[in-house]
């Protein structure tokens, strides 16, 4: 019997990606947190960590790998250079490659940031009967650049990027309540309702991901998005930056339950 | 009428300290957070911020002043080099001065960390009828080095330092519940009861601050302490480090209420 994504442990999922599988990670190893990955030269690491400290909603830090370090308790027995299904390599702010591993691009001075991903709170939303529209439609979540600026830190500044999930009006309070219990994966919404207040001109034209409809009687709800730090880093054009490819996250050993606050 | 510490606004308190007043800050500008201060050369700043990220209970970051920056919204109109009542200056890990201002020691490459102080949650404890023994006795809180090690970060490692407040047994649950709502100022206790489990040999001989008795029927309760990062920094012997003098904190403009989580 072929193992299904749902049946794999985090370590088994990482092994599959390490040995050549290239696939979006939605649905893999449910119950364990997935992470945004961003590796930067050490000389930008303080600015990035300070940016995260000042903007905790878009940049919840789950862990940091120091120079030379390529594994940690979040990916026990794994290797950050091989265990993500697909990577993006940027040089001077330009995307130059989208490889399956980054062994050939790695440098010992890279510091790797692992940031929470809202995939984690979609499971408890669905368990509580709150629909997650993009999953029901089988597409990627829509993401938008907003006019809201993040707090700058050192050389880093940029716009807040948000993800949008339409929610039935009578369940908006539930969606707020449930996601607020997961601050480590973006937490409560940053905005409920009118997209124009964020200067999002057209919900049907997301800047990243796929459009989804907002049915009658549903409200667009916006959460801070893990693309935010990448947008800030790209504005600063570092000589080298390595990230996961959107939707192709690191599957960690961190149980979702450990990210829940009372 | 001479103004009392309780009647001063944070800005008025800072002005008094700036213009020569040297006094412990307990009781000044109640309702506003006070902060531990630690300024380090830029080349240690990433290690310090990462140490704080990995040890959030002893090192809750309220704010960071970048190189050249000497004020921020936390001390509006103020100056971090003059507005603390008393400073400590360390060179190569040795205490070399305890001046009223540090204008003569400052360097443009210093990064200043402002870390939460448990003074903030003592007010809601007392409002809920939970006694704060050291305040009732009019002494400093007792603090102890423990055998528990912090998670290291770069060049920084050190022991967890804790503060101890004895609490009547029937109010321990209240003390946990109330302080857990203030993660930005050390949050819930790290240990309840037997000091030997932390390898604290004698409660009557604190490593910092003053001893307090534990009355019959009361339990010693231990919270992570803001002295922890200073202990780690001192172990690494940086060429220069500037901190507040114990008990002589920065009085900030941050309302206590903003540090409270649901």
Short mmCIF file of C-alpha atoms in Angstrom, two decimals:
data_model
loop_
_atom_site.label_atom_id
_atom_site.label_comp_id
_atom_site.label_asym_id
_atom_site.label_seq_id
_atom_site.Cartn_x
_atom_site.Cartn_y
_atom_site.Cartn_z
CA UNK A 1 0.00 0.00 0.00
CA UNK A 2 1.40 3.39 -0.95
CA UNK A 3 1.67 5.63 2.11
CA UNK A 4 -0.59 8.68 1.98
CA UNK A 5 0.61 12.18 2.98
CA UNK A 6 -1.70 11.97 6.01
CA UNK A 7 -0.09 8.74 7.25
CA UNK A 8 3.52 9.97 7.22
CA UNK A 9 5.35 11.09 10.34
CA UNK A 10 7.23 14.41 10.03
CA UNK A 11 10.53 12.48 9.76
CA UNK A 12 9.10 10.23 7.04
CA UNK A 13 7.78 13.24 5.14
CA UNK A 14 11.18 14.96 5.32
CA UNK A 15 12.87 11.76 4.11
CA UNK A 16 10.50 11.58 1.14
CA UNK A 17 11.27 15.19 0.21
CA UNK A 18 14.99 14.64 0.79
CA UNK A 19 15.03 11.69 -1.60
CA UNK A 20 13.40 13.49 -4.48
CA UNK A 21 9.68 14.04 -3.89
CA UNK A 22 8.68 17.56 -4.95
CA UNK A 23 5.14 18.44 -3.83
CA UNK A 24 3.23 21.07 -1.85
CA UNK A 25 3.15 20.04 1.81
CA UNK A 26 -0.49 20.82 2.58
CA UNK A 27 -1.96 17.69 4.16
CA UNK A 28 1.37 16.09 5.12
CA UNK A 29 1.84 14.86 8.70
CA UNK A 30 -1.26 16.56 10.11
CA UNK A 31 -0.94 17.61 13.74
CA UNK A 32 2.62 18.89 13.26
CA UNK A 33 3.62 22.47 12.49
CA UNK A 34 4.96 23.43 9.10
CA UNK A 35 7.41 26.30 8.77
CA UNK A 36 8.45 29.07 6.43
CA UNK A 37 12.21 28.88 5.80
CA UNK A 38 14.53 31.86 5.24
CA UNK A 39 18.33 31.60 5.30
CA UNK A 40 20.42 34.78 5.20
CA UNK A 41 24.09 35.71 5.60
CA UNK A 42 25.06 36.34 9.22
CA UNK A 43 25.53 40.06 8.65
CA UNK A 44 21.77 40.42 8.03
CA UNK A 45 20.70 38.05 10.82
CA UNK A 46 20.34 40.65 13.57
CA UNK A 47 18.21 42.86 11.36
CA UNK A 48 15.99 39.89 10.45
CA UNK A 49 15.55 38.73 14.05
CA UNK A 50 14.81 42.30 15.15
CA UNK A 51 12.32 42.65 12.29
CA UNK A 52 10.61 39.50 13.58
CA UNK A 53 10.63 40.80 17.16
CA UNK A 54 9.00 44.04 16.05
CA UNK A 55 6.50 42.34 13.73
CA UNK A 56 5.53 39.18 15.60
CA UNK A 57 2.22 38.65 13.81
CA UNK A 58 3.69 38.17 10.32
CA UNK A 59 7.01 36.78 11.63
CA UNK A 60 6.45 34.29 14.48
CA UNK A 61 9.86 32.69 15.08
CA UNK A 62 9.66 28.95 15.76
CA UNK A 63 13.42 28.45 15.69
CA UNK A 64 16.76 29.74 14.42
CA UNK A 65 19.67 27.66 13.08
CA UNK A 66 23.00 29.38 13.70
CA UNK A 67 25.91 29.47 11.22
CA UNK A 68 27.16 25.98 10.26
CA UNK A 69 24.13 24.39 11.98
CA UNK A 70 21.93 22.49 9.46
CA UNK A 71 19.65 20.55 11.81
CA UNK A 72 17.87 21.06 15.12
CA UNK A 73 15.25 19.51 17.36
CA UNK A 74 12.57 20.88 15.05
CA UNK A 75 13.84 18.58 12.26
CA UNK A 76 15.48 15.79 14.24
CA UNK A 77 17.89 13.76 12.11
CA UNK A 78 17.14 16.03 9.17
CA UNK A 79 19.05 18.57 7.09
CA UNK A 80 17.66 22.01 6.32
CA UNK A 81 19.54 21.99 2.96
CA UNK A 82 17.71 18.92 1.60
CA UNK A 83 14.48 18.28 3.55
CA UNK A 84 12.26 20.97 2.03
CA UNK A 85 10.50 19.78 -1.15
CA UNK A 86 11.50 22.84 -3.20
CA UNK A 87 13.65 25.89 -2.52
CA UNK A 88 14.09 29.36 -3.95
CA UNK A 89 17.54 30.89 -4.28
CA UNK A 90 17.82 34.67 -4.56
CA UNK A 91 20.98 36.58 -5.42
CA UNK A 92 20.93 40.37 -5.05
CA UNK A 93 17.15 40.12 -4.67
CA UNK A 94 16.64 38.22 -7.96
CA UNK A 95 15.25 34.67 -8.10
CA UNK A 96 17.99 32.61 -9.78
CA UNK A 97 17.00 28.99 -9.07
CA UNK A 98 14.23 26.81 -7.68
CA UNK A 99 16.08 23.56 -6.88
CA UNK A 100 15.15 20.41 -4.93
CA UNK A 101 18.08 20.89 -2.58
CA UNK A 102 20.49 23.73 -1.86
CA UNK A 103 23.67 21.77 -1.06
CA UNK A 104 25.45 23.56 -3.89
CA UNK A 105 24.33 27.03 -2.77
CA UNK A 106 24.91 26.67 0.98
CA UNK A 107 27.46 28.71 2.91
CA UNK A 108 28.67 28.28 6.47
CA UNK A 109 27.74 31.86 7.38
CA UNK A 110 24.02 31.38 6.69
CA UNK A 111 21.56 31.79 9.56
CA UNK A 112 18.23 30.02 9.00
CA UNK A 113 14.93 31.33 10.35
CA UNK A 114 11.96 28.98 10.75
CA UNK A 115 8.71 30.94 10.95
CA UNK A 116 5.22 29.70 11.77
CA UNK A 117 2.72 28.97 8.99
CA UNK A 118 -1.04 29.47 9.20
CA UNK A 119 -1.60 25.94 7.87
CA UNK A 120 -1.46 24.99 11.56
CA UNK A 121 -4.64 26.81 12.57
CA UNK A 122 -6.64 25.63 9.56
CA UNK A 123 -6.99 22.20 11.16
CA UNK A 124 -8.65 23.49 14.36
CA UNK A 125 -10.81 25.86 12.27
CA UNK A 126 -12.19 22.93 10.28
CA UNK A 127 -12.61 20.79 13.40
CA UNK A 128 -14.78 23.58 14.84
CA UNK A 129 -16.92 23.59 11.70
CA UNK A 130 -15.48 26.83 10.29
CA UNK A 131 -15.04 26.34 6.53
CA UNK A 132 -11.59 26.99 4.99
CA UNK A 133 -12.66 28.06 1.52
CA UNK A 134 -9.37 27.59 -0.36
CA UNK A 135 -9.02 24.04 0.96
CA UNK A 136 -12.61 23.25 0.00
CA UNK A 137 -11.86 24.56 -3.50
CA UNK A 138 -8.51 22.72 -3.68
CA UNK A 139 -6.45 25.84 -4.40
CA UNK A 140 -3.70 27.85 -2.67
CA UNK A 141 -4.69 30.56 -0.18
CA UNK A 142 -4.90 34.07 -1.73
CA UNK A 143 -2.28 36.55 -0.43
CA UNK A 144 -2.09 40.32 -0.88
CA UNK A 145 0.42 43.09 -0.33
CA UNK A 146 -1.20 45.81 1.80
CA UNK A 147 -0.57 49.53 2.27
CA UNK A 148 0.25 48.85 5.91
CA UNK A 149 4.02 49.07 6.55
CA UNK A 150 5.83 46.81 8.98
CA UNK A 151 7.93 48.32 11.75
CA UNK A 152 11.40 48.63 10.15
CA UNK A 153 14.52 47.07 11.66
CA UNK A 154 18.02 48.00 10.54
CA UNK A 155 18.16 47.58 6.75
CA UNK A 156 14.81 45.75 6.56
CA UNK A 157 11.47 47.33 5.81
CA UNK A 158 8.49 46.35 3.75
CA UNK A 159 4.72 45.99 3.48
CA UNK A 160 2.54 43.73 5.57
CA UNK A 161 1.45 40.79 3.42
CA UNK A 162 -1.82 39.12 4.42
CA UNK A 163 -3.67 35.92 3.59
CA UNK A 164 -7.45 36.03 3.17
CA UNK A 165 -10.04 33.46 4.13
CA UNK A 166 -13.74 34.26 3.60
CA UNK A 167 -15.75 33.24 6.67
CA UNK A 168 -19.55 33.01 7.11
CA UNK A 169 -20.61 36.09 9.10
CA UNK A 170 -21.99 34.08 12.01
CA UNK A 171 -18.66 32.23 12.36
CA UNK A 172 -16.28 35.23 12.25
CA UNK A 173 -16.18 35.37 16.06
CA UNK A 174 -15.29 31.66 16.17
CA UNK A 175 -12.53 32.18 13.60
CA UNK A 176 -11.07 35.02 15.69
CA UNK A 177 -11.33 33.08 18.93
CA UNK A 178 -9.75 29.90 17.54
CA UNK A 179 -6.87 31.51 15.63
CA UNK A 180 -6.04 33.87 18.52
CA UNK A 181 -4.99 30.78 20.45
CA UNK A 182 -2.15 30.18 17.96
CA UNK A 183 0.07 33.30 18.12
CA UNK A 184 3.03 31.19 16.96
CA UNK A 185 1.40 30.75 13.55
CA UNK A 186 0.15 34.34 12.98
CA UNK A 187 -2.63 34.29 15.61
CA UNK A 188 -5.76 36.41 15.40
CA UNK A 189 -6.72 38.27 12.19
CA UNK A 190 -5.18 41.68 11.55
CA UNK A 191 -8.33 42.89 9.77
CA UNK A 192 -11.95 41.84 9.34
CA UNK A 193 -14.05 43.07 6.40
CA UNK A 194 -13.51 45.86 3.87
CA UNK A 195 -10.37 45.11 1.81
CA UNK A 196 -10.15 48.77 0.71
CA UNK A 197 -9.07 49.69 4.25
CA UNK A 198 -5.84 47.76 3.53
CA UNK A 199 -5.72 49.28 0.03
CA UNK A 200 -6.36 45.89 -1.54
CA UNK A 201 -8.02 46.92 -4.79
CA UNK A 202 -9.36 43.64 -6.11
CA UNK A 203 -9.81 40.46 -4.08
CA UNK A 204 -9.98 38.52 -7.36
CA UNK A 205 -6.37 39.44 -8.18
CA UNK A 206 -4.17 38.22 -5.32
CA UNK A 207 -0.47 39.08 -5.41
CA UNK A 208 0.40 35.47 -4.47
CA UNK A 209 -1.60 32.24 -4.48
CA UNK A 210 -5.02 31.74 -6.01
CA UNK A 211 -8.24 33.78 -5.97
CA UNK A 212 -11.22 32.42 -4.06
CA UNK A 213 -14.77 33.76 -4.09
CA UNK A 214 -16.49 35.39 -1.12
CA UNK A 215 -20.02 33.90 -1.05
CA UNK A 216 -23.00 36.05 -0.10
CA UNK A 217 -23.19 36.44 3.66
CA UNK A 218 -19.48 35.66 4.13
CA UNK A 219 -16.88 38.23 5.25
CA UNK A 220 -13.28 38.45 4.03
CA UNK A 221 -10.96 37.95 7.02
CA UNK A 222 -7.26 38.80 6.80
CA UNK A 223 -4.37 37.22 8.70
CA UNK A 224 -0.70 38.32 8.75
CA UNK A 225 1.26 36.15 6.31
CA UNK A 226 4.69 34.50 6.37
CA UNK A 227 5.50 36.00 2.96
CA UNK A 228 5.97 39.34 4.77
CA UNK A 229 9.60 38.80 5.86
CA UNK A 230 10.54 37.55 2.40
CA UNK A 231 9.08 40.73 0.90
CA UNK A 232 11.19 42.81 3.30
CA UNK A 233 14.33 40.80 2.64
CA UNK A 234 13.87 41.05 -1.11
CA UNK A 235 13.60 44.85 -0.83
CA UNK A 236 17.02 44.87 0.84
CA UNK A 237 18.59 42.78 -1.97
CA UNK A 238 21.02 40.64 0.04
CA UNK A 239 23.80 38.97 -1.95
CA UNK A 240 22.26 35.58 -1.08
CA UNK A 241 18.93 34.45 0.39
CA UNK A 242 17.47 30.96 0.37
CA UNK A 243 13.83 30.22 1.13
CA UNK A 244 11.30 27.45 0.65
CA UNK A 245 9.22 27.64 -2.50
CA UNK A 246 5.70 28.90 -1.67
CA UNK A 247 3.49 26.08 -0.41
CA UNK A 248 6.50 23.76 -0.09
CA UNK A 249 7.13 24.14 3.63
CA UNK A 250 9.43 22.47 6.13
CA UNK A 251 7.46 19.79 7.99
CA UNK A 252 8.66 20.02 11.60
CA UNK A 253 8.47 17.71 14.61
CA UNK A 254 6.67 20.41 16.64
CA UNK A 255 3.16 19.24 17.60
CA UNK A 256 0.48 21.80 16.78
CA UNK A 257 -0.73 21.44 20.36
CA UNK A 258 2.48 23.02 21.67
CA UNK A 259 1.64 26.20 19.77
CA UNK A 260 -1.72 26.57 21.48
CA UNK A 261 -2.07 29.08 24.28
CA UNK A 262 -4.94 29.04 26.77
CA UNK B 1 3.66 70.05 47.92
CA UNK B 2 6.51 67.73 47.01
CA UNK B 3 5.46 65.27 44.31
CA UNK B 4 5.43 61.64 45.46
CA UNK B 5 6.83 58.77 43.36
CA UNK B 6 3.25 57.52 42.90
CA UNK B 7 2.07 60.85 41.47
CA UNK B 8 4.73 61.18 38.75
CA UNK B 9 4.07 60.33 35.12
CA UNK B 10 6.72 58.15 33.45
CA UNK B 11 8.13 61.23 31.66
CA UNK B 12 8.29 63.17 34.94
CA UNK B 13 10.02 60.25 36.67
CA UNK B 14 12.59 60.02 33.87
CA UNK B 15 13.19 63.76 34.07
CA UNK B 16 13.78 63.51 37.83
CA UNK B 17 16.32 60.70 37.31
CA UNK B 18 17.92 62.58 34.40
CA UNK B 19 18.45 65.67 36.53
CA UNK B 20 20.19 63.89 39.37
CA UNK B 21 17.77 61.83 41.46
CA UNK B 22 19.31 58.45 42.29
CA UNK B 23 16.76 56.06 43.83
CA UNK B 24 15.26 52.61 43.33
CA UNK B 25 12.26 52.86 41.03
CA UNK B 26 9.85 50.61 42.91
CA UNK B 27 6.64 52.59 43.38
CA UNK B 28 7.33 55.18 40.66
CA UNK B 29 4.62 55.84 38.06
CA UNK B 30 2.46 52.84 38.96
CA UNK B 31 0.53 51.40 36.03
CA UNK B 32 3.48 51.73 33.66
CA UNK B 33 6.02 49.02 32.88
CA UNK B 34 9.57 49.27 34.13
CA UNK B 35 12.39 47.69 32.15
CA UNK B 36 15.75 46.00 32.58
CA UNK B 37 18.35 47.76 30.41
CA UNK B 38 21.29 46.07 28.68
CA UNK B 39 23.44 47.79 26.02
CA UNK B 40 25.98 45.75 24.07
CA UNK B 41 28.27 46.30 21.07
CA UNK B 42 26.56 45.48 17.77
CA UNK B 43 28.71 42.41 17.21
CA UNK B 44 27.04 40.71 20.19
CA UNK B 45 23.52 41.94 19.42
CA UNK B 46 22.39 38.98 17.31
CA UNK B 47 23.54 36.52 19.96
CA UNK B 48 21.69 38.49 22.64
CA UNK B 49 18.45 38.75 20.66
CA UNK B 50 18.64 35.04 19.80
CA UNK B 51 19.31 34.23 23.48
CA UNK B 52 16.14 36.18 24.31
CA UNK B 53 14.15 34.40 21.59
CA UNK B 54 15.23 31.02 22.95
CA UNK B 55 14.69 31.98 26.60
CA UNK B 56 11.56 34.13 26.53
CA UNK B 57 10.64 33.62 30.18
CA UNK B 58 13.77 35.24 31.65
CA UNK B 59 14.29 37.57 28.65
CA UNK B 60 10.98 39.10 27.49
CA UNK B 61 11.95 41.79 24.96
CA UNK B 62 9.89 44.98 25.27
CA UNK B 63 11.99 46.91 22.79
CA UNK B 64 15.38 47.28 21.12
CA UNK B 65 17.22 50.53 20.36
CA UNK B 66 19.45 50.19 17.31
CA UNK B 67 22.96 51.67 16.98
CA UNK B 68 23.02 55.49 17.35
CA UNK B 69 19.37 55.42 18.57
CA UNK B 70 19.07 56.72 22.17
CA UNK B 71 15.31 57.17 22.48
CA UNK B 72 12.12 55.44 21.33
CA UNK B 73 8.39 55.41 21.89
CA UNK B 74 8.95 53.52 25.13
CA UNK B 75 10.75 56.58 26.58
CA UNK B 76 9.24 59.40 24.54
CA UNK B 77 11.37 62.55 24.66
CA UNK B 78 13.88 60.72 26.85
CA UNK B 79 17.47 59.53 26.50
CA UNK B 80 18.54 56.01 27.42
CA UNK B 81 21.99 57.35 28.45
CA UNK B 82 20.65 59.63 31.19
CA UNK B 83 17.11 58.61 32.20
CA UNK B 84 17.90 55.57 34.35
CA UNK B 85 18.61 56.50 38.02
CA UNK B 86 21.84 54.48 38.21
CA UNK B 87 23.86 52.46 35.70
CA UNK B 88 26.48 49.75 35.79
CA UNK B 89 29.36 49.77 33.33
CA UNK B 90 31.22 46.50 32.67
CA UNK B 91 34.47 46.18 30.74
CA UNK B 92 35.67 42.66 29.86
CA UNK B 93 33.02 41.35 32.28
CA UNK B 94 34.27 43.44 35.25
CA UNK B 95 32.15 46.11 36.95
CA UNK B 96 34.15 49.32 36.54
CA UNK B 97 31.65 52.08 37.35
CA UNK B 98 28.16 52.73 38.70
CA UNK B 99 27.45 56.26 37.42
CA UNK B 100 24.29 58.39 37.27
CA UNK B 101 24.56 58.71 33.50
CA UNK B 102 26.63 56.98 30.82
CA UNK B 103 27.19 59.84 28.39
CA UNK B 104 30.95 59.42 28.81
CA UNK B 105 30.85 55.65 28.20
CA UNK B 106 28.44 55.55 25.26
CA UNK B 107 29.42 54.39 21.78
CA UNK B 108 27.47 54.65 18.55
CA UNK B 109 27.70 50.88 17.96
CA UNK B 110 25.76 49.99 21.12
CA UNK B 111 22.44 48.15 20.77
CA UNK B 112 20.14 48.54 23.79
CA UNK B 113 17.76 45.83 24.92
CA UNK B 114 14.78 46.72 27.13
CA UNK B 115 13.48 43.63 28.94
CA UNK B 116 10.33 43.23 31.02
CA UNK B 117 10.51 43.39 34.82
CA UNK B 118 8.33 41.42 37.23
CA UNK B 119 7.53 44.61 39.14
CA UNK B 120 4.65 44.89 36.65
CA UNK B 121 2.77 41.82 37.88
CA UNK B 122 3.23 42.64 41.56
CA UNK B 123 0.56 45.32 41.28
CA UNK B 124 -2.18 42.94 40.00
CA UNK B 125 -1.07 40.32 42.55
CA UNK B 126 -1.65 42.75 45.41
CA UNK B 127 -4.91 44.00 43.90
CA UNK B 128 -6.13 40.38 43.94
CA UNK B 129 -5.20 40.08 47.62
CA UNK B 130 -2.09 37.97 47.04
CA UNK B 131 0.62 39.24 49.42
CA UNK B 132 4.00 40.26 47.97
CA UNK B 133 6.22 39.48 50.93
CA UNK B 134 9.31 41.53 50.03
CA UNK B 135 7.20 44.63 49.45
CA UNK B 136 5.42 44.11 52.78
CA UNK B 137 8.84 43.82 54.45
CA UNK B 138 10.23 46.82 52.56
CA UNK B 139 13.19 44.94 51.06
CA UNK B 140 14.40 43.91 47.59
CA UNK B 141 13.13 40.64 46.10
CA UNK B 142 15.48 37.66 46.70
CA UNK B 143 17.11 36.23 43.55
CA UNK B 144 19.03 32.98 43.08
CA UNK B 145 21.22 31.37 40.45
CA UNK B 146 19.84 27.90 39.66
CA UNK B 147 21.35 24.70 38.25
CA UNK B 148 19.03 25.01 35.28
CA UNK B 149 20.90 26.17 32.15
CA UNK B 150 19.39 28.50 29.60
CA UNK B 151 19.30 27.48 25.95
CA UNK B 152 22.61 28.85 24.57
CA UNK B 153 22.80 31.23 21.61
CA UNK B 154 26.03 31.96 19.78
CA UNK B 155 28.61 33.04 22.36
CA UNK B 156 26.03 33.41 25.14
CA UNK B 157 25.17 30.80 27.75
CA UNK B 158 24.46 30.89 31.43
CA UNK B 159 22.26 29.77 34.31
CA UNK B 160 18.61 30.59 34.79
CA UNK B 161 18.32 33.18 37.54
CA UNK B 162 15.00 33.23 39.44
CA UNK B 163 13.22 35.55 41.84
CA UNK B 164 11.32 34.04 44.77
CA UNK B 165 8.08 35.17 46.37
CA UNK B 166 6.57 33.10 49.18
CA UNK B 167 2.81 32.68 48.63
CA UNK B 168 0.15 31.33 51.03
CA UNK B 169 -0.66 27.78 49.87
CA UNK B 170 -4.30 28.54 49.16
CA UNK B 171 -3.30 31.47 46.89
CA UNK B 172 -0.63 29.73 44.79
CA UNK B 173 -3.18 28.97 42.06
CA UNK B 174 -4.19 32.65 41.99
CA UNK B 175 -0.54 33.71 41.75
CA UNK B 176 0.00 31.35 38.79
CA UNK B 177 -3.20 32.44 37.06
CA UNK B 178 -2.53 36.17 37.47
CA UNK B 179 1.16 36.18 36.49
CA UNK B 180 0.55 33.86 33.51
CA UNK B 181 -1.40 36.74 31.97
CA UNK B 182 1.81 38.84 31.80
CA UNK B 183 4.24 36.86 29.61
CA UNK B 184 5.99 40.12 28.69
CA UNK B 185 7.24 40.48 32.27
CA UNK B 186 8.30 36.84 32.93
CA UNK B 187 4.79 35.34 33.07
CA UNK B 188 3.90 32.22 35.05
CA UNK B 189 6.30 30.73 37.61
CA UNK B 190 9.01 28.36 36.39
CA UNK B 191 8.86 26.33 39.63
CA UNK B 192 6.60 25.94 42.66
CA UNK B 193 7.90 24.52 45.94
CA UNK B 194 11.07 22.65 46.86
CA UNK B 195 14.09 24.92 46.19
CA UNK B 196 16.43 21.90 46.19
CA UNK B 197 14.97 20.86 42.83
CA UNK B 198 16.63 24.00 41.40
CA UNK B 199 19.75 23.27 43.47
CA UNK B 200 19.13 26.36 45.58
CA UNK B 201 20.82 25.34 48.82
CA UNK B 202 19.65 28.02 51.24
CA UNK B 203 16.72 30.35 50.70
CA UNK B 204 18.15 32.61 53.41
CA UNK B 205 21.24 33.35 51.29
CA UNK B 206 20.06 34.81 47.98
CA UNK B 207 22.65 35.51 45.29
CA UNK B 208 21.11 38.94 44.67
CA UNK B 209 18.65 41.08 46.62
CA UNK B 210 17.48 40.46 50.18
CA UNK B 211 16.34 37.35 52.04
CA UNK B 212 12.68 37.06 53.02
CA UNK B 213 11.15 34.48 55.34
CA UNK B 214 8.67 31.81 54.18
CA UNK B 215 5.93 31.76 56.86
CA UNK B 216 4.32 28.46 57.92
CA UNK B 217 1.73 27.39 55.39
CA UNK B 218 3.32 29.48 52.60
CA UNK B 219 5.10 27.98 49.55
CA UNK B 220 8.19 29.41 47.84
CA UNK B 221 7.28 30.25 44.23
CA UNK B 222 9.97 30.98 41.64
CA UNK B 223 9.74 33.20 38.57
CA UNK B 224 12.32 33.65 35.79
CA UNK B 225 14.35 36.80 36.47
CA UNK B 226 15.71 39.62 34.31
CA UNK B 227 19.15 39.18 35.84
CA UNK B 228 19.47 36.03 33.69
CA UNK B 229 20.67 37.76 30.49
CA UNK B 230 23.16 39.86 32.46
CA UNK B 231 24.59 36.66 33.97
CA UNK B 232 24.97 35.21 30.47
CA UNK B 233 26.53 38.37 29.08
CA UNK B 234 28.97 38.61 31.97
CA UNK B 235 30.10 35.01 31.29
CA UNK B 236 31.00 36.04 27.74
CA UNK B 237 33.06 39.02 28.96
CA UNK B 238 32.26 41.58 26.23
CA UNK B 239 34.65 44.52 25.95
CA UNK B 240 31.79 46.82 27.01
CA UNK B 241 28.33 46.28 28.51
CA UNK B 242 26.11 48.87 30.14
CA UNK B 243 23.10 47.98 32.29
CA UNK B 244 20.83 49.58 34.86
CA UNK B 245 21.88 49.13 38.48
CA UNK B 246 19.70 46.46 40.14
CA UNK B 247 16.39 47.94 41.31
CA UNK B 248 17.05 51.16 39.38
CA UNK B 249 14.98 50.41 36.29
CA UNK B 250 13.93 52.40 33.23
CA UNK B 251 10.40 53.73 33.78
CA UNK B 252 8.69 53.36 30.40
CA UNK B 253 5.57 54.85 28.82
CA UNK B 254 4.13 51.35 28.22
CA UNK B 255 0.91 50.87 30.21
CA UNK B 256 0.89 47.64 32.22
CA UNK B 257 -2.47 46.86 30.65
CA UNK B 258 -0.86 46.48 27.21
CA UNK B 259 1.23 43.60 28.57
CA UNK B 260 -1.81 41.65 29.69
CA UNK B 261 -3.00 38.74 27.55
CA UNK B 262 -6.48 37.23 27.87
#
